[in-house]
Amino acid sequence: MKLTRRDLLVWGAGAAAGLPFTPVPWKLLDDVSIWTQNWPWIPQPARGPVEVKQSFCTLCPQGCAMKVRMAGGWPVGVSGVNTNPLTRGALCPLGFGAHQLNWHPMRLRTVRHDGVASSWDASQTAFVKACNRGPVVIVDGHPGRAASSVFESFTEKRGACLVAEGPETGALVPYENWSDASARALGYDLENAQTIISFGAPMLDGWGVPGRFTRLWAERTNGVSDPQLRLIHIEDSCSRTAAKAWKWVSAKPGSEGALAAGLARVLIEECLVAARGPIPRTTLAQAADRTGRTIEEIRDLARTIVAKPPVLAIAKDNNPEVAALNGILGAIGARGGIVRRSKLSKACLSREGPISNPGAILIDSTVPWDFVPQTDAEIFRFTAWDGGSSRAGWLLPAPGFLEELTDVPTAATSVIESYAIAPQLAKPTHEVRSAAQFLASVDKNLPMPEQIIHRRCSNLRRSGRGSVHAQEITPVAKFESGQKLEEQLQAGAIWIGDPLRPGGWKCEVKEWPQTMATATSEGDWSASWSAPVLPPLATKLYRESKLREAPARRTV
Amino acid sequence: MSRNQVVFGLGLATALLAGWVAFPRALYSKRPQPLAFLHKTHAEKSGVSDCSQCHAFGDDGQYTGLPPMETCVGCHSGKIGTSTAEATLVDHYIKRGVSTPWLVYSRQPANVWFSHAVHVKRAGLACTDCHGHYGELDQSRIYEVNRISGYSRDIWGHSMTRLHRAPGDGMKMSDCEDCHRRHSVQVGCLGCHE
């Protein structure tokens, strides 16, 4: 019998038909996928003795407590800390995978100047030259840290220190106009609120202290038809916060102010609240038209929100009408509302005003990537990850997650005063310097963050205020010395201040405000930057999420 | 039956034979352990009755894995037999202070985190639930390594289909998931993966 080409083809077809009924394709698929995980250039967690250390997340200024599982001296896993009184074991999705960020493909490993590899010496020389050309501006994303004090010391005679603030603080700016308090001295008393009406603020998507509200919501709301904490969310699309909220109200984009005005009008007209305030000029018909809801729906919503006081309205950004609604609801300066925080939490910012022609701009690694200064000054940007900024002349590799010792002061907008230390747990795999270290190499007289942390711990011990929360709660007064207190904080404990007493803050809304765009002054480079939506991190999850949609605000 | 049908059938049969017989043999290579270790002999002669007597938990509750050389030295400081394995153990490893490079049947990828303490001490699982009855074997097992993935055959299990397996035959993620499901224990991705 002669074999023909046709026979071969038919035989091949038979073999192909039989192959799916063997383990070959399925087993190969499994084995090849495992093989690809073990390619030599893919970082592998270290093998070695396992230990668990406690620290604090430094990816955003909120500083959630985390347990870090270390294998062979390297962080290999992160989880929440149940004993932490603020987050009680909760973390945001980014925090849970933060230990992997140090191995991110976009990790910046060398100094780069205009896209070309350079050296630390060259960057230092260039920085000194730029400093001689004009004032220096340092942009800080996490104010209040020991490193922030280094920045302030450096710029004291040489320029100014700017703070890139998050939208949570930006939403508190309207209260500055009605009182003597600055936005940074205010906070949200979430723990005591019973109803929260969120005007687009991504409450369950990483807003504020991500762990703090997530835990609060989980404990008081999850799976309960009439929860202790009602979250009413206003947003045009069904975001994750909207989907999880007790009630989601869809309103046209940009109509938050109109809805707040409509609600305020109903509250006053129907005497649903005891507080008195200015009646908005917006009529219910106008509010209904702008929001896309009916008048009756707005009336119903107003009745719903006051059914379970205290009520707190939270805007996603600087929205005076939402702030004024809090005035009508009696939430300003009251328990479960907007309260003034203690003096310790106030920002220590330079007050010189904007600098129009800086010689050098140094951007700390805590500043989001979207911060792009429109200036001719030479820009020195510290970052652990190369987020693709096109405006920075110098890109300087900064310590990544848990690669440097830093302190974690009270989170912005948190009414609970706290102080913690995030020790260095991971060894950098390449030469990195923090902005504070870089400045210290330029000016030898600058204090180092370690020294400032020592001083702060000593001051805390001397003040005798508050208590330290670890497995047990220890009053600060019981610590023998500041050093003992610091050791405890380095081991993962957190200092919590005395409970805040609301009241004593006068904030009066005399006239109903009109929503206006955030003012920017022409010629001020620092005002014309796009919204810092993302931190300088690049996980797919975080990039695709709606975290921190609202533009941040800078203060001088 | 036409010629085409016969040839097609031949192709089909070749694929089935190759897939079910030749492929599993080609996929795994066999490696001997550095020493012929007999669990059963040790259990009978040294009175070891429980796995944890050698595969112990440390003071901090952590599983210590394979016993250190000191455990072996307790009995094997000198040769106590005439076998080749005994001579190799004493001359090559104990006298030179070198740990025996055992090939670990249950080695998992580095991104897997598994706590023996949680499973054995808290959940009360028996060692045999995952590892099978290796402690009762009276001969040293051949270590079969997957040529592609580099892991032991014990991870996939000895049946290529993974059907009708004995308890402890296979340590794939799906086996963990099945057990967790049976015991109604919910763990997220990060509970096991680093």
PDB file of N, CA and C in Angstrom, chain A residues 1-2 6-7 10-11 13-15 17-18 21-24 27-28 30-31 34-35 38 44-45 47 50 69 76 96 99-100, chain B residues 3-4 7-8 10-12 14-16 19-20 23 27-28 62 107-111 113 146 148-149 151 156 160 172 190 194:
ATOM      1  N   MET A   1       0.855  -1.197   0.000  1.00  0.00           N
ATOM      2  CA  MET A   1       0.000   0.000   0.000  1.00  0.00           C
ATOM      3  C   MET A   1       0.887   1.242   0.000  1.00  0.00           C
ATOM      4  N   LYS A   2       0.604   2.081  -0.941  1.00  0.00           N
ATOM      5  CA  LYS A   2       1.446   3.267  -1.057  1.00  0.00           C
ATOM      6  C   LYS A   2       0.849   4.427  -0.226  1.00  0.00           C
ATOM      7  N   ARG A   6      -2.242  12.642   0.794  1.00  0.00           N
ATOM      8  CA  ARG A   6      -3.603  12.722   1.353  1.00  0.00           C
ATOM      9  C   ARG A   6      -3.699  11.891   2.643  1.00  0.00           C
ATOM     10  N   ASP A   7      -3.025  10.698   2.625  1.00  0.00           N
ATOM     11  CA  ASP A   7      -3.040   9.855   3.816  1.00  0.00           C
ATOM     12  C   ASP A   7      -2.431  10.590   5.009  1.00  0.00           C
ATOM     13  N   VAL A  10      -4.861  13.144   6.315  1.00  0.00           N
ATOM     14  CA  VAL A  10      -5.978  12.523   7.039  1.00  0.00           C
ATOM     15  C   VAL A  10      -5.490  11.983   8.379  1.00  0.00           C
ATOM     16  N   TRP A  11      -4.292  11.392   8.375  1.00  0.00           N
ATOM     17  CA  TRP A  11      -3.712  10.887   9.627  1.00  0.00           C
ATOM     18  C   TRP A  11      -3.513  12.062  10.605  1.00  0.00           C
ATOM     19  N   ALA A  13      -5.160  14.827  10.622  1.00  0.00           N
ATOM     20  CA  ALA A  13      -6.468  15.285  11.096  1.00  0.00           C
ATOM     21  C   ALA A  13      -6.968  14.375  12.210  1.00  0.00           C
ATOM     22  N   GLY A  14      -6.753  13.075  12.043  1.00  0.00           N
ATOM     23  CA  GLY A  14      -7.163  12.129  13.087  1.00  0.00           C
ATOM     24  C   GLY A  14      -6.411  12.384  14.379  1.00  0.00           C
ATOM     25  N   ALA A  15      -5.092  12.629  14.247  1.00  0.00           N
ATOM     26  CA  ALA A  15      -4.287  12.899  15.442  1.00  0.00           C
ATOM     27  C   ALA A  15      -4.752  14.184  16.112  1.00  0.00           C
ATOM     28  N   ALA A  17      -7.695  15.471  15.953  1.00  0.00           N
ATOM     29  CA  ALA A  17      -8.998  15.245  16.584  1.00  0.00           C
ATOM     30  C   ALA A  17      -8.843  14.491  17.901  1.00  0.00           C
ATOM     31  N   GLY A  18      -7.842  13.631  17.971  1.00  0.00           N
ATOM     32  CA  GLY A  18      -7.663  12.840  19.186  1.00  0.00           C
ATOM     33  C   GLY A  18      -6.955  13.590  20.302  1.00  0.00           C
ATOM     34  N   PHE A  21      -8.557  14.882  23.466  1.00  0.00           N
ATOM     35  CA  PHE A  21      -9.045  13.856  24.392  1.00  0.00           C
ATOM     36  C   PHE A  21      -7.900  13.196  25.167  1.00  0.00           C
ATOM     37  N   THR A  22      -6.748  13.807  25.109  1.00  0.00           N
ATOM     38  CA  THR A  22      -5.595  13.351  25.898  1.00  0.00           C
ATOM     39  C   THR A  22      -5.219  14.472  26.875  1.00  0.00           C
ATOM     40  N   PRO A  23      -4.365  14.184  27.839  1.00  0.00           N
ATOM     41  CA  PRO A  23      -3.971  15.249  28.773  1.00  0.00           C
ATOM     42  C   PRO A  23      -2.991  16.247  28.170  1.00  0.00           C
ATOM     43  N   VAL A  24      -2.529  16.010  26.959  1.00  0.00           N
ATOM     44  CA  VAL A  24      -1.426  16.827  26.434  1.00  0.00           C
ATOM     45  C   VAL A  24      -1.721  18.332  26.436  1.00  0.00           C
ATOM     46  N   LYS A  27      -2.494  19.666  30.184  1.00  0.00           N
ATOM     47  CA  LYS A  27      -1.364  19.597  31.101  1.00  0.00           C
ATOM     48  C   LYS A  27      -0.268  20.572  30.660  1.00  0.00           C
ATOM     49  N   LEU A  28      -0.063  20.649  29.344  1.00  0.00           N
ATOM     50  CA  LEU A  28       0.953  21.576  28.853  1.00  0.00           C
ATOM     51  C   LEU A  28       0.592  23.014  29.193  1.00  0.00           C
ATOM     52  N   ASP A  30      -1.078  24.072  31.731  1.00  0.00           N
ATOM     53  CA  ASP A  30      -0.825  24.282  33.157  1.00  0.00           C
ATOM     54  C   ASP A  30       0.679  24.406  33.426  1.00  0.00           C
ATOM     55  N   ASP A  31       1.440  23.481  32.851  1.00  0.00           N
ATOM     56  CA  ASP A  31       2.876  23.477  33.122  1.00  0.00           C
ATOM     57  C   ASP A  31       3.573  24.701  32.534  1.00  0.00           C
ATOM     58  N   ILE A  34       3.029  27.715  34.671  1.00  0.00           N
ATOM     59  CA  ILE A  34       3.886  27.709  35.862  1.00  0.00           C
ATOM     60  C   ILE A  34       5.332  28.012  35.470  1.00  0.00           C
ATOM     61  N   TRP A  35       5.736  27.466  34.336  1.00  0.00           N
ATOM     62  CA  TRP A  35       7.108  27.720  33.865  1.00  0.00           C
ATOM     63  C   TRP A  35       7.339  29.226  33.658  1.00  0.00           C
ATOM     64  N   ASN A  38       8.357  31.301  36.573  1.00  0.00           N
ATOM     65  CA  ASN A  38       9.673  31.073  37.154  1.00  0.00           C
ATOM     66  C   ASN A  38      10.817  31.458  36.224  1.00  0.00           C
ATOM     67  N   GLN A  44      11.314  36.785  42.573  1.00  0.00           N
ATOM     68  CA  GLN A  44      10.662  35.757  43.393  1.00  0.00           C
ATOM     69  C   GLN A  44      10.754  36.174  44.860  1.00  0.00           C
ATOM     70  N   PRO A  45       9.717  35.894  45.624  1.00  0.00           N
ATOM     71  CA  PRO A  45       9.817  36.178  47.059  1.00  0.00           C
ATOM     72  C   PRO A  45      10.965  35.374  47.659  1.00  0.00           C
ATOM     73  N   ARG A  47      13.139  33.124  50.141  1.00  0.00           N
ATOM     74  CA  ARG A  47      12.868  32.009  51.041  1.00  0.00           C
ATOM     75  C   ARG A  47      13.739  32.219  52.272  1.00  0.00           C
ATOM     76  N   VAL A  50      10.472  33.312  58.448  1.00  0.00           N
ATOM     77  CA  VAL A  50       9.314  34.200  58.305  1.00  0.00           C
ATOM     78  C   VAL A  50       9.086  34.943  59.612  1.00  0.00           C
ATOM     79  N   ARG A  69       4.434  40.730  56.400  1.00  0.00           N
ATOM     80  CA  ARG A  69       5.062  39.431  56.557  1.00  0.00           C
ATOM     81  C   ARG A  69       6.395  39.450  55.818  1.00  0.00           C
ATOM     82  N   VAL A  76       6.937  40.143  51.976  1.00  0.00           N
ATOM     83  CA  VAL A  76       6.284  39.263  50.996  1.00  0.00           C
ATOM     84  C   VAL A  76       4.764  39.263  51.126  1.00  0.00           C
ATOM     85  N   PHE A  96      -2.892  46.341  50.114  1.00  0.00           N
ATOM     86  CA  PHE A  96      -2.721  44.898  50.256  1.00  0.00           C
ATOM     87  C   PHE A  96      -1.615  44.354  49.341  1.00  0.00           C
ATOM     88  N   HIS A  99       3.611  45.638  48.782  1.00  0.00           N
ATOM     89  CA  HIS A  99       4.971  45.095  48.846  1.00  0.00           C
ATOM     90  C   HIS A  99       5.487  44.695  47.467  1.00  0.00           C
ATOM     91  N   GLN A 100       4.578  44.555  46.494  1.00  0.00           N
ATOM     92  CA  GLN A 100       5.009  44.174  45.155  1.00  0.00           C
ATOM     93  C   GLN A 100       5.450  45.385  44.336  1.00  0.00           C
TER      94      GLN A 100
ATOM     95  N   ARG B   3     -10.639   3.801   3.136  1.00  0.00           N
ATOM     96  CA  ARG B   3      -9.219   3.990   3.463  1.00  0.00           C
ATOM     97  C   ARG B   3      -9.025   5.227   4.339  1.00  0.00           C
ATOM     98  N   ASN B   4      -9.774   6.277   3.974  1.00  0.00           N
ATOM     99  CA  ASN B   4      -9.646   7.527   4.740  1.00  0.00           C
ATOM    100  C   ASN B   4     -10.050   7.329   6.197  1.00  0.00           C
ATOM    101  N   VAL B   7      -7.238   5.504   8.000  1.00  0.00           N
ATOM    102  CA  VAL B   7      -6.080   6.374   8.268  1.00  0.00           C
ATOM    103  C   VAL B   7      -6.426   7.385   9.365  1.00  0.00           C
ATOM    104  N   PHE B   8      -7.636   7.908   9.290  1.00  0.00           N
ATOM    105  CA  PHE B   8      -8.077   8.855  10.318  1.00  0.00           C
ATOM    106  C   PHE B   8      -8.071   8.187  11.693  1.00  0.00           C
ATOM    107  N   LEU B  10      -6.302   5.666  12.564  1.00  0.00           N
ATOM    108  CA  LEU B  10      -4.919   5.433  12.977  1.00  0.00           C
ATOM    109  C   LEU B  10      -4.319   6.692  13.631  1.00  0.00           C
ATOM    110  N   GLY B  11      -4.603   7.829  12.991  1.00  0.00           N
ATOM    111  CA  GLY B  11      -4.111   9.107  13.558  1.00  0.00           C
ATOM    112  C   GLY B  11      -4.686   9.338  14.937  1.00  0.00           C
ATOM    113  N   LEU B  12      -5.965   9.066  15.059  1.00  0.00           N
ATOM    114  CA  LEU B  12      -6.654   9.251  16.354  1.00  0.00           C
ATOM    115  C   LEU B  12      -6.027   8.352  17.423  1.00  0.00           C
ATOM    116  N   THR B  14      -3.070   7.021  17.395  1.00  0.00           N
ATOM    117  CA  THR B  14      -1.694   7.450  17.690  1.00  0.00           C
ATOM    118  C   THR B  14      -1.695   8.579  18.715  1.00  0.00           C
ATOM    119  N   ALA B  15      -2.603   9.555  18.495  1.00  0.00           N
ATOM    120  CA  ALA B  15      -2.676  10.690  19.415  1.00  0.00           C
ATOM    121  C   ALA B  15      -3.068  10.220  20.812  1.00  0.00           C
ATOM    122  N   LEU B  16      -4.034   9.321  20.872  1.00  0.00           N
ATOM    123  CA  LEU B  16      -4.495   8.852  22.188  1.00  0.00           C
ATOM    124  C   LEU B  16      -3.392   8.083  22.912  1.00  0.00           C
ATOM    125  N   GLY B  19      -0.676  10.535  23.874  1.00  0.00           N
ATOM    126  CA  GLY B  19      -1.129  11.444  24.935  1.00  0.00           C
ATOM    127  C   GLY B  19      -1.256  10.763  26.289  1.00  0.00           C
ATOM    128  N   TRP B  20      -1.746   9.509  26.277  1.00  0.00           N
ATOM    129  CA  TRP B  20      -2.016   8.847  27.556  1.00  0.00           C
ATOM    130  C   TRP B  20      -0.864   7.983  28.062  1.00  0.00           C
ATOM    131  N   PHE B  23       3.281  10.565  26.641  1.00  0.00           N
ATOM    132  CA  PHE B  23       3.424  11.930  27.176  1.00  0.00           C
ATOM    133  C   PHE B  23       3.738  11.948  28.678  1.00  0.00           C
ATOM    134  N   LEU B  27       7.076  13.510  30.146  1.00  0.00           N
ATOM    135  CA  LEU B  27       6.951  14.776  30.889  1.00  0.00           C
ATOM    136  C   LEU B  27       7.759  14.767  32.187  1.00  0.00           C
ATOM    137  N   TYR B  28       7.827  13.634  32.825  1.00  0.00           N
ATOM    138  CA  TYR B  28       8.494  13.576  34.123  1.00  0.00           C
ATOM    139  C   TYR B  28       9.833  12.860  34.011  1.00  0.00           C
ATOM    140  N   GLN B  62       5.927  28.087  64.495  1.00  0.00           N
ATOM    141  CA  GLN B  62       6.189  27.910  63.064  1.00  0.00           C
ATOM    142  C   GLN B  62       6.677  26.497  62.778  1.00  0.00           C
ATOM    143  N   ARG B 107       7.274  20.730  47.437  1.00  0.00           N
ATOM    144  CA  ARG B 107       7.730  22.124  47.266  1.00  0.00           C
ATOM    145  C   ARG B 107       6.764  22.891  46.349  1.00  0.00           C
ATOM    146  N   GLN B 108       6.350  24.041  46.836  1.00  0.00           N
ATOM    147  CA  GLN B 108       5.392  24.867  46.098  1.00  0.00           C
ATOM    148  C   GLN B 108       6.115  26.073  45.503  1.00  0.00           C
ATOM    149  N   PRO B 109       5.499  26.755  44.535  1.00  0.00           N
ATOM    150  CA  PRO B 109       6.117  27.980  44.003  1.00  0.00           C
ATOM    151  C   PRO B 109       6.366  28.994  45.122  1.00  0.00           C
ATOM    152  N   ALA B 110       7.334  29.869  44.882  1.00  0.00           N
ATOM    153  CA  ALA B 110       7.744  30.805  45.933  1.00  0.00           C
ATOM    154  C   ALA B 110       6.648  31.805  46.285  1.00  0.00           C
ATOM    155  N   ASN B 111       5.685  31.973  45.388  1.00  0.00           N
ATOM    156  CA  ASN B 111       4.650  32.969  45.699  1.00  0.00           C
ATOM    157  C   ASN B 111       3.480  32.364  46.476  1.00  0.00           C
ATOM    158  N   TRP B 113       2.110  30.971  50.017  1.00  0.00           N
ATOM    159  CA  TRP B 113       2.329  31.043  51.460  1.00  0.00           C
ATOM    160  C   TRP B 113       1.427  29.998  52.108  1.00  0.00           C
ATOM    161  N   ASN B 146       8.687  17.442  37.011  1.00  0.00           N
ATOM    162  CA  ASN B 146       8.092  17.881  35.747  1.00  0.00           C
ATOM    163  C   ASN B 146       9.151  18.650  34.962  1.00  0.00           C
ATOM    164  N   ILE B 148       8.920  20.646  32.542  1.00  0.00           N
ATOM    165  CA  ILE B 148       8.558  22.006  32.126  1.00  0.00           C
ATOM    166  C   ILE B 148       8.461  22.939  33.335  1.00  0.00           C
ATOM    167  N   SER B 149       7.651  22.528  34.294  1.00  0.00           N
ATOM    168  CA  SER B 149       7.430  23.440  35.430  1.00  0.00           C
ATOM    169  C   SER B 149       8.542  23.347  36.467  1.00  0.00           C
ATOM    170  N   TYR B 151       8.505  21.321  39.027  1.00  0.00           N
ATOM    171  CA  TYR B 151       7.984  20.899  40.326  1.00  0.00           C
ATOM    172  C   TYR B 151       7.731  19.383  40.344  1.00  0.00           C
ATOM    173  N   TRP B 156       0.847  17.820  41.056  1.00  0.00           N
ATOM    174  CA  TRP B 156      -0.285  17.535  40.161  1.00  0.00           C
ATOM    175  C   TRP B 156      -1.046  16.302  40.647  1.00  0.00           C
ATOM    176  N   MET B 160      -3.057  11.402  35.722  1.00  0.00           N
ATOM    177  CA  MET B 160      -3.035  12.516  34.774  1.00  0.00           C
ATOM    178  C   MET B 160      -4.390  13.203  34.689  1.00  0.00           C
ATOM    179  N   LYS B 172      -2.416  20.859  44.145  1.00  0.00           N
ATOM    180  CA  LYS B 172      -2.674  22.018  43.295  1.00  0.00           C
ATOM    181  C   LYS B 172      -3.550  23.011  44.048  1.00  0.00           C
ATOM    182  N   LEU B 190      -4.861  36.847  48.824  1.00  0.00           N
ATOM    183  CA  LEU B 190      -3.654  37.180  49.575  1.00  0.00           C
ATOM    184  C   LEU B 190      -3.488  36.337  50.830  1.00  0.00           C
ATOM    185  N   GLU B 194       1.702  35.507  47.884  1.00  0.00           N
ATOM    186  CA  GLU B 194       2.491  36.663  48.315  1.00  0.00           C
ATOM    187  C   GLU B 194       2.670  37.618  47.154  1.00  0.00           C
TER     188      GLU B 194
END
